[in-house]
mmCIF file of C-alpha atoms in Angstrom:
data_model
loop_
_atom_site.group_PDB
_atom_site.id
_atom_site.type_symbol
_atom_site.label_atom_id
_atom_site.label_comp_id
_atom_site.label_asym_id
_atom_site.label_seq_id
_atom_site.Cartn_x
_atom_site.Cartn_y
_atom_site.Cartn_z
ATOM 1 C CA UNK N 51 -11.985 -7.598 -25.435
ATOM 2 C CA UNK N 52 -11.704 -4.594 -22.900
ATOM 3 C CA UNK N 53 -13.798 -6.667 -20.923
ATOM 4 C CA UNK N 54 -12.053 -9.958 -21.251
ATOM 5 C CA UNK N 55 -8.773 -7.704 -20.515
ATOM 6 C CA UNK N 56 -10.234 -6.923 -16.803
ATOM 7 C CA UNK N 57 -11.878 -10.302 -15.975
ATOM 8 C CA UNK N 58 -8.023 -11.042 -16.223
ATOM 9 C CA UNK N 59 -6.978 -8.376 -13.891
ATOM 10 C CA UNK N 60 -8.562 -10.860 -11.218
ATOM 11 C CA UNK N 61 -5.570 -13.048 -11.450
ATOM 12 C CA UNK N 62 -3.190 -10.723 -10.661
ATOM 13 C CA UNK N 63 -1.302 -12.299 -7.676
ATOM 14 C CA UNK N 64 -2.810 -15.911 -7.602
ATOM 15 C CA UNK N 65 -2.706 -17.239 -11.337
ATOM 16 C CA UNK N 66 1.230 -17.539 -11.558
ATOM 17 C CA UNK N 67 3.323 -19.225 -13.053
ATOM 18 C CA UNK N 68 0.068 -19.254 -15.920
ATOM 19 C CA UNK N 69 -1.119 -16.374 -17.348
ATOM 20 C CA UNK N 70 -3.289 -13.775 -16.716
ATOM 21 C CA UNK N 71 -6.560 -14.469 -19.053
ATOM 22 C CA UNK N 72 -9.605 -13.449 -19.643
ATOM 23 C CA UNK N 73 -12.628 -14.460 -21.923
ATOM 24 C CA UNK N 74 -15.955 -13.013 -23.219
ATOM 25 C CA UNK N 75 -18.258 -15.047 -25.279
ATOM 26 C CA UNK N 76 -20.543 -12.865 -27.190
ATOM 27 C CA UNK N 77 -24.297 -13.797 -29.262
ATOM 28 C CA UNK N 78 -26.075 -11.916 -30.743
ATOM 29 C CA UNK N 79 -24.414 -9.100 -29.525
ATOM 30 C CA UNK N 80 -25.477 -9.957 -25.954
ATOM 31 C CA UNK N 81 -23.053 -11.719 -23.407
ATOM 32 C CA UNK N 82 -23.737 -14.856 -22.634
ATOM 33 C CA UNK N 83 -20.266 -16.101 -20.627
ATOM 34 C CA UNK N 84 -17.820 -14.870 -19.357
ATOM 35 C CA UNK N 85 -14.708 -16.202 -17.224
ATOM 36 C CA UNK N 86 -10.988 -16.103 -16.283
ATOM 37 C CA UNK N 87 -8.298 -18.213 -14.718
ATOM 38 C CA UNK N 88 -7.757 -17.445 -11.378
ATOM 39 C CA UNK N 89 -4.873 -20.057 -10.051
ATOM 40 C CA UNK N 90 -2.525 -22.921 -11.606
ATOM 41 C CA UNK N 91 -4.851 -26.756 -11.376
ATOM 42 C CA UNK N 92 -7.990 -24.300 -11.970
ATOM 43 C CA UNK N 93 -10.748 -24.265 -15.213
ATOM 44 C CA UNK N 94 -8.713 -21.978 -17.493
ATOM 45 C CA UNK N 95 -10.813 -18.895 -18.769
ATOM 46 C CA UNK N 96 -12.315 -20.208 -21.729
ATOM 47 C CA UNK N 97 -13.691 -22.934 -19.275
ATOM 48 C CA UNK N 98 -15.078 -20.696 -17.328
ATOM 49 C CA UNK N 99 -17.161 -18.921 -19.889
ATOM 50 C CA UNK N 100 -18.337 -21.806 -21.421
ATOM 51 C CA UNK N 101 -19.419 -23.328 -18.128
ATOM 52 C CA UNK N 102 -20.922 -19.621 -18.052
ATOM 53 C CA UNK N 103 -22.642 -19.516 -21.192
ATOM 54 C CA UNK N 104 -24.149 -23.493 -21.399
ATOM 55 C CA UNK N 105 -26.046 -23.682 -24.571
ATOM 56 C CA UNK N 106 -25.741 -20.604 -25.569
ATOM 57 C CA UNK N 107 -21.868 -20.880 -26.761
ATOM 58 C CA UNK N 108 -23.320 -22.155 -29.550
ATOM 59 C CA UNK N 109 -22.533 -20.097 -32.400
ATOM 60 C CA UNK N 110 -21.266 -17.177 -30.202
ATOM 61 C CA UNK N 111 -17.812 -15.130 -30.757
ATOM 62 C CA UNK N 112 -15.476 -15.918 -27.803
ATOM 63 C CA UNK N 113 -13.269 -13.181 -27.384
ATOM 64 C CA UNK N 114 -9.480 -14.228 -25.281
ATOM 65 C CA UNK N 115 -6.817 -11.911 -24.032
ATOM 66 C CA UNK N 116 -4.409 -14.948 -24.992
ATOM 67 C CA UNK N 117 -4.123 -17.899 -27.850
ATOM 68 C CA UNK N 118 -6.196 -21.022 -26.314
ATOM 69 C CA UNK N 119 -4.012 -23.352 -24.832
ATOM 70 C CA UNK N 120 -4.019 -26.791 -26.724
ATOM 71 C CA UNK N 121 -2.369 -29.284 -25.086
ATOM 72 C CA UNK N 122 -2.913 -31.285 -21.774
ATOM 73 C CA UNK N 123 -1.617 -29.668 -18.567
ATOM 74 C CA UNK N 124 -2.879 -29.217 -15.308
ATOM 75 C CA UNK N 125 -6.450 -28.868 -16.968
ATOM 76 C CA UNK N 126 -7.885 -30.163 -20.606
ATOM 77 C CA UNK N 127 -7.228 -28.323 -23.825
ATOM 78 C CA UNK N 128 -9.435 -24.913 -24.273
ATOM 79 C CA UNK N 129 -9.052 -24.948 -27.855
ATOM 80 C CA UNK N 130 -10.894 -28.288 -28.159
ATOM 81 C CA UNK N 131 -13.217 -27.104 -26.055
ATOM 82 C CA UNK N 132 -14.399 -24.479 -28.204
ATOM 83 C CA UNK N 133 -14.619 -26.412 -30.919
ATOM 84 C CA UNK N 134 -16.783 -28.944 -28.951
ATOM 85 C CA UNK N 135 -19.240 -26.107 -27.727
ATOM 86 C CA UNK N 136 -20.057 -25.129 -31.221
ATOM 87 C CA UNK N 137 -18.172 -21.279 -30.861
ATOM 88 C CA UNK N 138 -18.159 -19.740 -34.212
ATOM 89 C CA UNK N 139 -15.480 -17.431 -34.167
ATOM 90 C CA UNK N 140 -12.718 -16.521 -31.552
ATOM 91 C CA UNK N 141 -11.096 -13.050 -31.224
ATOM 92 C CA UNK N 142 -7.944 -13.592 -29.430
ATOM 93 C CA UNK N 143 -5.185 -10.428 -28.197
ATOM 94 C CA UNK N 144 -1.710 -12.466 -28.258
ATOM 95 C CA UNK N 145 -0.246 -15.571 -29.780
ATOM 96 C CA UNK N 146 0.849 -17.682 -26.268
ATOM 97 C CA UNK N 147 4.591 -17.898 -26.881
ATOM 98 C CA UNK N 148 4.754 -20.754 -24.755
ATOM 99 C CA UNK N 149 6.434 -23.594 -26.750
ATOM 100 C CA UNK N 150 3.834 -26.335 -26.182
ATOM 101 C CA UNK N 151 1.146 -23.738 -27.988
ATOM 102 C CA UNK N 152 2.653 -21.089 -29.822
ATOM 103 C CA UNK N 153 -0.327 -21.333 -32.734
ATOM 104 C CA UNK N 154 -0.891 -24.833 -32.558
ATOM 105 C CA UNK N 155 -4.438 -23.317 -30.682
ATOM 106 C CA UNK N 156 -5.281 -21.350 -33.571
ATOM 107 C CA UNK N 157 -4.341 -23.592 -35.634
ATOM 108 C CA UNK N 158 -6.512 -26.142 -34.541
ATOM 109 C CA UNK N 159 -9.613 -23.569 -34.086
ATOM 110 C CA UNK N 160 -9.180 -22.750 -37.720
ATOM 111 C CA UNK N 161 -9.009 -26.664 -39.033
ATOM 112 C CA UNK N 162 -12.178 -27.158 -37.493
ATOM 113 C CA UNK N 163 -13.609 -24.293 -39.709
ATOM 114 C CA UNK N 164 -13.504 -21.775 -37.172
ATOM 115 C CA UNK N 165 -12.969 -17.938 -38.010
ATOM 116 C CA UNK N 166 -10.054 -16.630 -36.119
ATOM 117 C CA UNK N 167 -8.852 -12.924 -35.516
ATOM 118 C CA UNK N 168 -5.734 -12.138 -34.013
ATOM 119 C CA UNK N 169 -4.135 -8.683 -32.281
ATOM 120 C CA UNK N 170 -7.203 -6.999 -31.071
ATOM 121 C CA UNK N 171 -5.801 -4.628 -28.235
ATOM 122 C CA UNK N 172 -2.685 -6.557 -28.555
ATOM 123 C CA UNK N 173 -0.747 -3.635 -26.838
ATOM 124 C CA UNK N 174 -2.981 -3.572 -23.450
ATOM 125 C CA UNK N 175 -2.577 -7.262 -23.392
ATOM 126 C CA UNK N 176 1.157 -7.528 -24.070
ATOM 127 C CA UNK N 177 1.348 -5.365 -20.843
ATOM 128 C CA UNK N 178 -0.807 -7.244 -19.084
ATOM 129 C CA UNK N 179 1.135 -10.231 -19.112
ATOM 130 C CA UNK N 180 4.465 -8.804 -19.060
ATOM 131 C CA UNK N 181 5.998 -11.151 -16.605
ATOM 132 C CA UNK N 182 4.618 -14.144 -18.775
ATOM 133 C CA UNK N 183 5.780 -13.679 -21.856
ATOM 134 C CA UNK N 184 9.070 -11.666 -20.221
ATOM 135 C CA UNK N 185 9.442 -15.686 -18.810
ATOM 136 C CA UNK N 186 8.678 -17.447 -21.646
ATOM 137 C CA UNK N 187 10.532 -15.188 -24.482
ATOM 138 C CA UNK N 188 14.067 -15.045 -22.425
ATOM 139 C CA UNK N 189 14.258 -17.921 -19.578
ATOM 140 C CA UNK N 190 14.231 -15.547 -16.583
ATOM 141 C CA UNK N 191 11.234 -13.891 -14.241
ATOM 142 C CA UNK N 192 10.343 -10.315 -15.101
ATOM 143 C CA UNK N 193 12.557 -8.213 -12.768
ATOM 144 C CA UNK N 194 11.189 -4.842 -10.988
ATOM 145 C CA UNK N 195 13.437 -2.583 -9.516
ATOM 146 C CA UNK N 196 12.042 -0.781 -6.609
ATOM 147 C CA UNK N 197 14.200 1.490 -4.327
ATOM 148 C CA UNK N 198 13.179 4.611 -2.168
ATOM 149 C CA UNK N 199 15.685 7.645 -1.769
ATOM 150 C CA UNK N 200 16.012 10.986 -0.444
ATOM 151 C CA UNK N 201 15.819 14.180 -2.558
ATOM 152 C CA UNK N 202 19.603 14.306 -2.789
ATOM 153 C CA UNK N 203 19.914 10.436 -3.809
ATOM 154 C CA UNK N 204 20.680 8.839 -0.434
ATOM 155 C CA UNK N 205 18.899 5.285 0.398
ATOM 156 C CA UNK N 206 20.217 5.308 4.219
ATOM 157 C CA UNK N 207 21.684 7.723 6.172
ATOM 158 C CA UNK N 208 25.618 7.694 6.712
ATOM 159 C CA UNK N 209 25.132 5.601 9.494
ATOM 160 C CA UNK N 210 23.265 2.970 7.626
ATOM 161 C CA UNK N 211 20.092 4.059 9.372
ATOM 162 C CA UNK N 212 16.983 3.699 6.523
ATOM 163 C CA UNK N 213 13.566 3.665 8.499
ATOM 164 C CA UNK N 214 11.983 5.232 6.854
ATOM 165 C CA UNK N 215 13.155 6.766 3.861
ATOM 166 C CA UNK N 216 9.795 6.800 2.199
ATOM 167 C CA UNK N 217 6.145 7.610 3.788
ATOM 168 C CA UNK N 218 3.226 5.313 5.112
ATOM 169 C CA UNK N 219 1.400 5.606 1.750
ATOM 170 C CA UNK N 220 4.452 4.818 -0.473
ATOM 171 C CA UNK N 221 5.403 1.559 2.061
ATOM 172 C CA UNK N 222 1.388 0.159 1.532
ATOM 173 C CA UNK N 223 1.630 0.648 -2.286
ATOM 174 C CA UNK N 224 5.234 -1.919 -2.274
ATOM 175 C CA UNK N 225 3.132 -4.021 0.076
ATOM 176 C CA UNK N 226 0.849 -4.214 -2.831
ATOM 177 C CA UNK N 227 3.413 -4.549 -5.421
ATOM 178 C CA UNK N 228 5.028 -7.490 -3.130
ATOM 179 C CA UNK N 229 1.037 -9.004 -3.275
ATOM 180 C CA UNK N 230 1.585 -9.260 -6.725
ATOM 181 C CA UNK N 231 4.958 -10.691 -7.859
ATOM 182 C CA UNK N 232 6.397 -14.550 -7.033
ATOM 183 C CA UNK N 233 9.299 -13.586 -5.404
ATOM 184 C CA UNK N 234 11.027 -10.228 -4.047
ATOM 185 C CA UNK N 235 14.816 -10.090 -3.923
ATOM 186 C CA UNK N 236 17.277 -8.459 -1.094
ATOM 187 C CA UNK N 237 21.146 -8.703 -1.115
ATOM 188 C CA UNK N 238 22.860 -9.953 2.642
ATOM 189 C CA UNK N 239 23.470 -6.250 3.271
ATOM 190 C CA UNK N 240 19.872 -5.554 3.468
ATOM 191 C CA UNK N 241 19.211 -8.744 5.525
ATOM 192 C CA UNK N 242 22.089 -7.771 8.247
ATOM 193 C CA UNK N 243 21.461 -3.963 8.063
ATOM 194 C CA UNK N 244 17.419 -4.027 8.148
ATOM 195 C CA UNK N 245 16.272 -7.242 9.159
ATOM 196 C CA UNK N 246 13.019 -6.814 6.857
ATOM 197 C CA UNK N 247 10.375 -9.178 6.536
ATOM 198 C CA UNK N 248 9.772 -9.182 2.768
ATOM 199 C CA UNK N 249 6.258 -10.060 3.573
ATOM 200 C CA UNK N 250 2.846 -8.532 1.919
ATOM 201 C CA UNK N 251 1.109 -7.624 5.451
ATOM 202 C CA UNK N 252 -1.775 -9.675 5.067
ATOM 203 C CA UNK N 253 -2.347 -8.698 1.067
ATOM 204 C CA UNK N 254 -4.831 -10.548 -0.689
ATOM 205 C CA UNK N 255 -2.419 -12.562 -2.548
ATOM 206 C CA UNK N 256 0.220 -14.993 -1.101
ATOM 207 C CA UNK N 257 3.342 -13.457 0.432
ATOM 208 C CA UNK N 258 6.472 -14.154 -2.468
ATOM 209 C CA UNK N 259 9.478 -16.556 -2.092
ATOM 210 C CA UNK N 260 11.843 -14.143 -0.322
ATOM 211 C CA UNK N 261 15.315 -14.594 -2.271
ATOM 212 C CA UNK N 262 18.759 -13.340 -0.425
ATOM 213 C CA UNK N 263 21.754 -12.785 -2.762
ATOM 214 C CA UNK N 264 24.475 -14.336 0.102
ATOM 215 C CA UNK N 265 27.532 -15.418 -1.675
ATOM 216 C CA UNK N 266 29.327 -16.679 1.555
ATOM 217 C CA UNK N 267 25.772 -17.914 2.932
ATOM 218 C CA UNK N 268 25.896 -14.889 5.884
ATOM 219 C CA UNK N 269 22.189 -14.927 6.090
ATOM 220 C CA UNK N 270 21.427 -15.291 10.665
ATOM 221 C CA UNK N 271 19.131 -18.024 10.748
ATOM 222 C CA UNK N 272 16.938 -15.891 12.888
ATOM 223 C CA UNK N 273 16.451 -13.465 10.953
ATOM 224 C CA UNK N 274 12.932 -12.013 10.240
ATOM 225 C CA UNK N 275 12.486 -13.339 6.943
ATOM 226 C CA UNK N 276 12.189 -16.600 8.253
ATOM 227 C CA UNK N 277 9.035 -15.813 9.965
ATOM 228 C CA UNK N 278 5.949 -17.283 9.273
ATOM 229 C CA UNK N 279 4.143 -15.006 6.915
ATOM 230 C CA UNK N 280 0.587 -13.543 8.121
ATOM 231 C CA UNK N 281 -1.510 -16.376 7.184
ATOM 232 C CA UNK N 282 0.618 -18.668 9.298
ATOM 233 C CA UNK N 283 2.192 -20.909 6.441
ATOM 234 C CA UNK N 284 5.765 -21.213 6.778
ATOM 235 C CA UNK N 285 8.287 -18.688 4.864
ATOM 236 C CA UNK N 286 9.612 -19.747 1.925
ATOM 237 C CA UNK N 287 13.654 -18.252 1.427
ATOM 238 C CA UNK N 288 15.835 -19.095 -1.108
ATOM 239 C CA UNK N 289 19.298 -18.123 -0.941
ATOM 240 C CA UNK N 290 21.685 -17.781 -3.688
ATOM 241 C CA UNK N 291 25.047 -18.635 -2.839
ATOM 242 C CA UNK N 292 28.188 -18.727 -4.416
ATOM 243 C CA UNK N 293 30.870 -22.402 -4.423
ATOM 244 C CA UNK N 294 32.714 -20.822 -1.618
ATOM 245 C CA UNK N 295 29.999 -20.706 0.881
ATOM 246 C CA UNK N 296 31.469 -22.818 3.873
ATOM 247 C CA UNK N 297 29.666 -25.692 4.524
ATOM 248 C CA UNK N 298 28.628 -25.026 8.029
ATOM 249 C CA UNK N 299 26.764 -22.000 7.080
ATOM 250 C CA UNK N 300 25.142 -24.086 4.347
ATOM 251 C CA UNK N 301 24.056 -26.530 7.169
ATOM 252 C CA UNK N 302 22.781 -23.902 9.370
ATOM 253 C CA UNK N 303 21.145 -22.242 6.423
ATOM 254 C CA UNK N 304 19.455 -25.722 5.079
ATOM 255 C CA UNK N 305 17.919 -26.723 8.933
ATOM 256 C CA UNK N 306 16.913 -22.644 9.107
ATOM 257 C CA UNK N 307 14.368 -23.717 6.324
ATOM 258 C CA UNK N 308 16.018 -22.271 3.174
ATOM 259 C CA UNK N 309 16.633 -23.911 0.210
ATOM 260 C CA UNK N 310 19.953 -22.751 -1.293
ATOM 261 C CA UNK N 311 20.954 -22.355 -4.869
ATOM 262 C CA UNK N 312 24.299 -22.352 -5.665
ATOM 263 C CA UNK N 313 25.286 -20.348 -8.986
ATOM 264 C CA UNK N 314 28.681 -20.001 -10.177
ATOM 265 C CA UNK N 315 30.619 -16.433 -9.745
ATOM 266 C CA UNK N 316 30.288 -13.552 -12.510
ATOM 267 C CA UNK N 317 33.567 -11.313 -13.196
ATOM 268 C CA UNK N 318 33.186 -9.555 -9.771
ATOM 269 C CA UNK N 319 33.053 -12.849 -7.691
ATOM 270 C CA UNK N 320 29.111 -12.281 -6.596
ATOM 271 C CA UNK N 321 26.687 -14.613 -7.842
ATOM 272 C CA UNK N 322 25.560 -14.711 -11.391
ATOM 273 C CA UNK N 323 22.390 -12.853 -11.853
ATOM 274 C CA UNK N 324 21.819 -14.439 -14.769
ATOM 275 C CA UNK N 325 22.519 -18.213 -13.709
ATOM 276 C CA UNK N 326 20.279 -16.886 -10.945
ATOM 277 C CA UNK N 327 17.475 -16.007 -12.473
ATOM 278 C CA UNK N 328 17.354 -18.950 -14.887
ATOM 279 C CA UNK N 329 17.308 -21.342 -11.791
ATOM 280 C CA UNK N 330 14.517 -19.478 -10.302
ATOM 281 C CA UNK N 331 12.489 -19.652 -13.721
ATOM 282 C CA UNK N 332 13.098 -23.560 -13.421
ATOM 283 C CA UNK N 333 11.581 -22.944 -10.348
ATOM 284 C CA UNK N 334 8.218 -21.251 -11.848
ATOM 285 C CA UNK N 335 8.763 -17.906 -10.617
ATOM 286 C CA UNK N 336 7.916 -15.425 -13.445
ATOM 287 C CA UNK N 337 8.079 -12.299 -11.634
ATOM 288 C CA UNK N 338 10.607 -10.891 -9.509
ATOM 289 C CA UNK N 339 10.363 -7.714 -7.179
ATOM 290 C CA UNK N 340 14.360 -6.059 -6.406
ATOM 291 C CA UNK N 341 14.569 -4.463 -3.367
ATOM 292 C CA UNK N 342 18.294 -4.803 -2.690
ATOM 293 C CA UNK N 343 21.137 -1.889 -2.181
ATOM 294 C CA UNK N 344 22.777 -0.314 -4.665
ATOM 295 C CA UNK N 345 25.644 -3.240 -5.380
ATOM 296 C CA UNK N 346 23.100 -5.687 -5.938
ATOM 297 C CA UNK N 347 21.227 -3.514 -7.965
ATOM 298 C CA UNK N 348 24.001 -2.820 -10.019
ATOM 299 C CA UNK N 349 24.787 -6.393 -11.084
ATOM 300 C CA UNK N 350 20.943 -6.932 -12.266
ATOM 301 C CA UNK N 351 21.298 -3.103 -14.502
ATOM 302 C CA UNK N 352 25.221 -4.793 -15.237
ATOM 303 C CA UNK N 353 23.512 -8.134 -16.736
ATOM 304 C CA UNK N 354 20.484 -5.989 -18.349
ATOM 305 C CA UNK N 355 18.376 -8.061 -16.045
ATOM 306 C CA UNK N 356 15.760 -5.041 -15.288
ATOM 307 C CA UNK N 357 12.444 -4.696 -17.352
ATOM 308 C CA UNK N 358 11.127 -1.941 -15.234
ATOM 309 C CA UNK N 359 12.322 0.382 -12.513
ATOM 310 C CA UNK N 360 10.363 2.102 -10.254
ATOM 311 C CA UNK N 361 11.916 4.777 -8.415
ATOM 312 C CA UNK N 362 10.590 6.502 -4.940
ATOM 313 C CA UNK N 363 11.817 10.094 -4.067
ATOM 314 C CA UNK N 364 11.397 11.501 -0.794
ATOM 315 C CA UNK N 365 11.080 14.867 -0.186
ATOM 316 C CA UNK N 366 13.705 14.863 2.545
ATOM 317 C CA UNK N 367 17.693 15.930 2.741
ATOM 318 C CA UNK N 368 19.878 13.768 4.539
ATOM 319 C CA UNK N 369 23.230 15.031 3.074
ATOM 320 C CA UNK N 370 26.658 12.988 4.159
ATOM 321 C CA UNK N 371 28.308 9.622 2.037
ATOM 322 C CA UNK N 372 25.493 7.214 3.147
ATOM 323 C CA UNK N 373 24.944 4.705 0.478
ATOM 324 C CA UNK N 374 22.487 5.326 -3.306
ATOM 325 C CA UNK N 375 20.521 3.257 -5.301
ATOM 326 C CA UNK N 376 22.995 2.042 -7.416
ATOM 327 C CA UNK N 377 26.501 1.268 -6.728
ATOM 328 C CA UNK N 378 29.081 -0.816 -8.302
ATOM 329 C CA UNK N 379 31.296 0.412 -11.000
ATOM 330 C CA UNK N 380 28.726 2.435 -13.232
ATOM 331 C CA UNK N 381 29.334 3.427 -16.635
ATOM 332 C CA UNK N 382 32.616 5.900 -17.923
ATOM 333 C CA UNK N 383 30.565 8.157 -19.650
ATOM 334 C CA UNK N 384 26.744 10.119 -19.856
ATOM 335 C CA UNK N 385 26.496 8.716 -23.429
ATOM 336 C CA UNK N 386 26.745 4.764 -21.927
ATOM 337 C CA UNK N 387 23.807 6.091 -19.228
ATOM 338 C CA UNK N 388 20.913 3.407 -19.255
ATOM 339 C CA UNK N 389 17.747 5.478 -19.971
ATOM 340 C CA UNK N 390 14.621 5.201 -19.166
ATOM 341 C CA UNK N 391 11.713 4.905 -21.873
ATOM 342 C CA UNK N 392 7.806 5.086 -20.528
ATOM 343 C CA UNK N 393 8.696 7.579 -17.638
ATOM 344 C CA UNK N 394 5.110 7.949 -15.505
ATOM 345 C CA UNK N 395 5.391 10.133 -12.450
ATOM 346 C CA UNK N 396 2.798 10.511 -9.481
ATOM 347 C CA UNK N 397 2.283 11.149 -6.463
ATOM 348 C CA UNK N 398 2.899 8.612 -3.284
ATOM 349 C CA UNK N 399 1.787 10.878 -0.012
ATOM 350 C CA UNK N 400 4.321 13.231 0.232
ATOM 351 C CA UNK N 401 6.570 10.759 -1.999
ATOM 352 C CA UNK N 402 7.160 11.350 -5.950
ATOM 353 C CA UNK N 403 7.244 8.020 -7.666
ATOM 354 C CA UNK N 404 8.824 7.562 -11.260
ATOM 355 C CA UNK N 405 8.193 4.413 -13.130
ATOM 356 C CA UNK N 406 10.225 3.430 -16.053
ATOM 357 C CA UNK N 407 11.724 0.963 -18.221
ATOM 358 C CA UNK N 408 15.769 0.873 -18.886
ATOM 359 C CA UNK N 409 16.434 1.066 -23.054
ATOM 360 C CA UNK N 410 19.961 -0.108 -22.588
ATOM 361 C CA UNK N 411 22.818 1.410 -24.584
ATOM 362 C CA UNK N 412 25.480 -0.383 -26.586
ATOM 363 C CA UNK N 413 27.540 -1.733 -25.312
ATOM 364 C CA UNK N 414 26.643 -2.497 -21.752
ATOM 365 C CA UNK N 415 27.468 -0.525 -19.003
ATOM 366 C CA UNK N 416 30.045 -3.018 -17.692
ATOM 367 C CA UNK N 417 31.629 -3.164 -20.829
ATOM 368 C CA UNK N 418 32.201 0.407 -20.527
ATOM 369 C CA UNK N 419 34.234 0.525 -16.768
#
């Protein structure tokens, strides 16, 4: 299973909006297949092993990071599949909570006399596929929270000036991060402020739908993020607007190349982050990379909309009122702080990096301003 666990790794970046999978089949205590799913309209990973093992599947233990699929998508059913090779017995991580399966693979492995296991290194494989089942269990991509600051907690200097806050190193590591996720997420501020990109640099992956938070649809329509990415193909921007937007800057917006998505106001008057995130999971985007100022970042913490946070500290002193990592209200008291569980820190170049995930208090922090 440890195995089948980093034959999946080789998705990361390409397979979304599937899982990541991978799959060992195992005779005689020899491997004789081995496979995993690399992109959407591609074999699946139990394919890929079979193809692998030929005649040899025969009576051999295939062991999945996640429940065979068993209905007809972009590609046939793996559980039938097994059953038609001959396979014996199938260890599998995870249940697939994905409504067309959901046991209904098992299920149909064991009717056809099959011995089935479940849970083996279910923890490693829940983490895994963290943005997959984050999708499927609660509607919405799997937000990360990235943000760089200065030792004393500024993202910019008072004069809004932010190149760089962070080092070389600890820019190439959110390259890779970007490399990795569907879509990365900036609020207008950062587009007018920093004019960034949002691209990868040429990662191995595919550069992410760039998504701008723009409730009155201020977005230039030359700004950088409309670039072509490095392989040439054209950007792909979304911008999330609120009912007020005027229509010329819609127009403007729409013949730019974006595709807008209007969502309707939360109690603040900025777009609903959680309307927002629901449309894009419509839109197959199970991952999500936050990389917006502090009042944007806010309103995702405000709607609990942040599975993991990972925080970049620069060993640098900038001093003054320039802007933090989070703005917006924030809670009344220490006790209603949103702490995080899992804390990893390491080293970035010169930068310290803390990775997290938020256990959120109750109630929430806006219900506490």
């Amino acid at each position: 299973m440890r195995r089948a666990l980093e034959l999946a790794e080789r998705g990361r970046g390409t397979a979304s909006p599937n899982p990541l999978v991978g799959c060992v089949l195992v005779r005689d205590g020899v491997a004789v297949g081995e496979g995993f799913h690399r992109r959407a309209g591609e074999p699946h990973a139990e394919a890929e092993a079979l193809r692998a093992a030929g005649e040899a599947a025969a009576g051999a233990t295939a062991y999945v990071t996640l429940e065979p699929c068993d209905h007809h998508g972009r590609t046939p059913p793996c559980s039938r599949a097994l059953v038609a090779a001959g396979v014996r017995r199938v260890v599998v991580a995870l249940r697939d909570p994905d409504p067309r399966v959901r046991g209904r693979g098992l299920a149909r492995l064991r009717d056809a006399g099959i011995d089935v296991q479940e849970g083996l290194l279910a923890d490693e494989a829940e983490v895994q596929n963290e943005a997959f089942l984050t999708a499927q269990r609660l509607g919405r991509p799997f937000v990360t929270y990235k943000t760089a600051m200065t030792l004393d907690g500024k993202i910019a200097a008072a004069t809004g000036h932010a190149r760089w806050v962070s080092d070389a190193p600890s820019r190439e590591r959110v390259h890779r991060i970007r490399d990795e996720v569907d879509a990365v997420a900036v609020g207008v501020g950062t587009v007018l402020h920093d004019d960034p990109r949002l691209t990868t640099r040429g990662g191995a992956g595919r550069t992410p739908v760039k998504i701008v938070f723009d409730r009155r649809a201020r977005t230039p329509i030359d700004a950088a993020l409309f670039d072509p990415d490095p392989t040439g193909a054209a950007a792909r921007v979304r911008i999330v607007i609120g009912p007020d937007a005027p229509p010329e800057r819609r127009a403007a917006l729409h013949r730019a190349g974006a595709d807008l998505v209007e969502v309707a106001p939360d109690p603040s008057g900025r777009p609903s982050v959680a309307e927002a995130l629901a449309r894009l999971h419509e839109a197959e985007l199970r991952s999500l990379l936050l990389e917006g100022g502090g009042t944007l970042a806010w309103s995702f913490l405000a709607a609990r909309a942040i599975d993991r946070a990972i925080w970049f500290v620069a060993p640098k002193l900038v001093g003054g009122a320039g802007p933090t990592p989070l703005g917006g209200e924030g809670v009344a008291a220490m006790d209603h702080a949103v702490r995080l569980s899992d804390v990893r820190v390491d080293r970035s170049g010169s930068d310290l990096v803390v990775t997290g995930r938020p256990r959120w208090p109750d109630p929430a922090p806006e219900e506490e301003t």
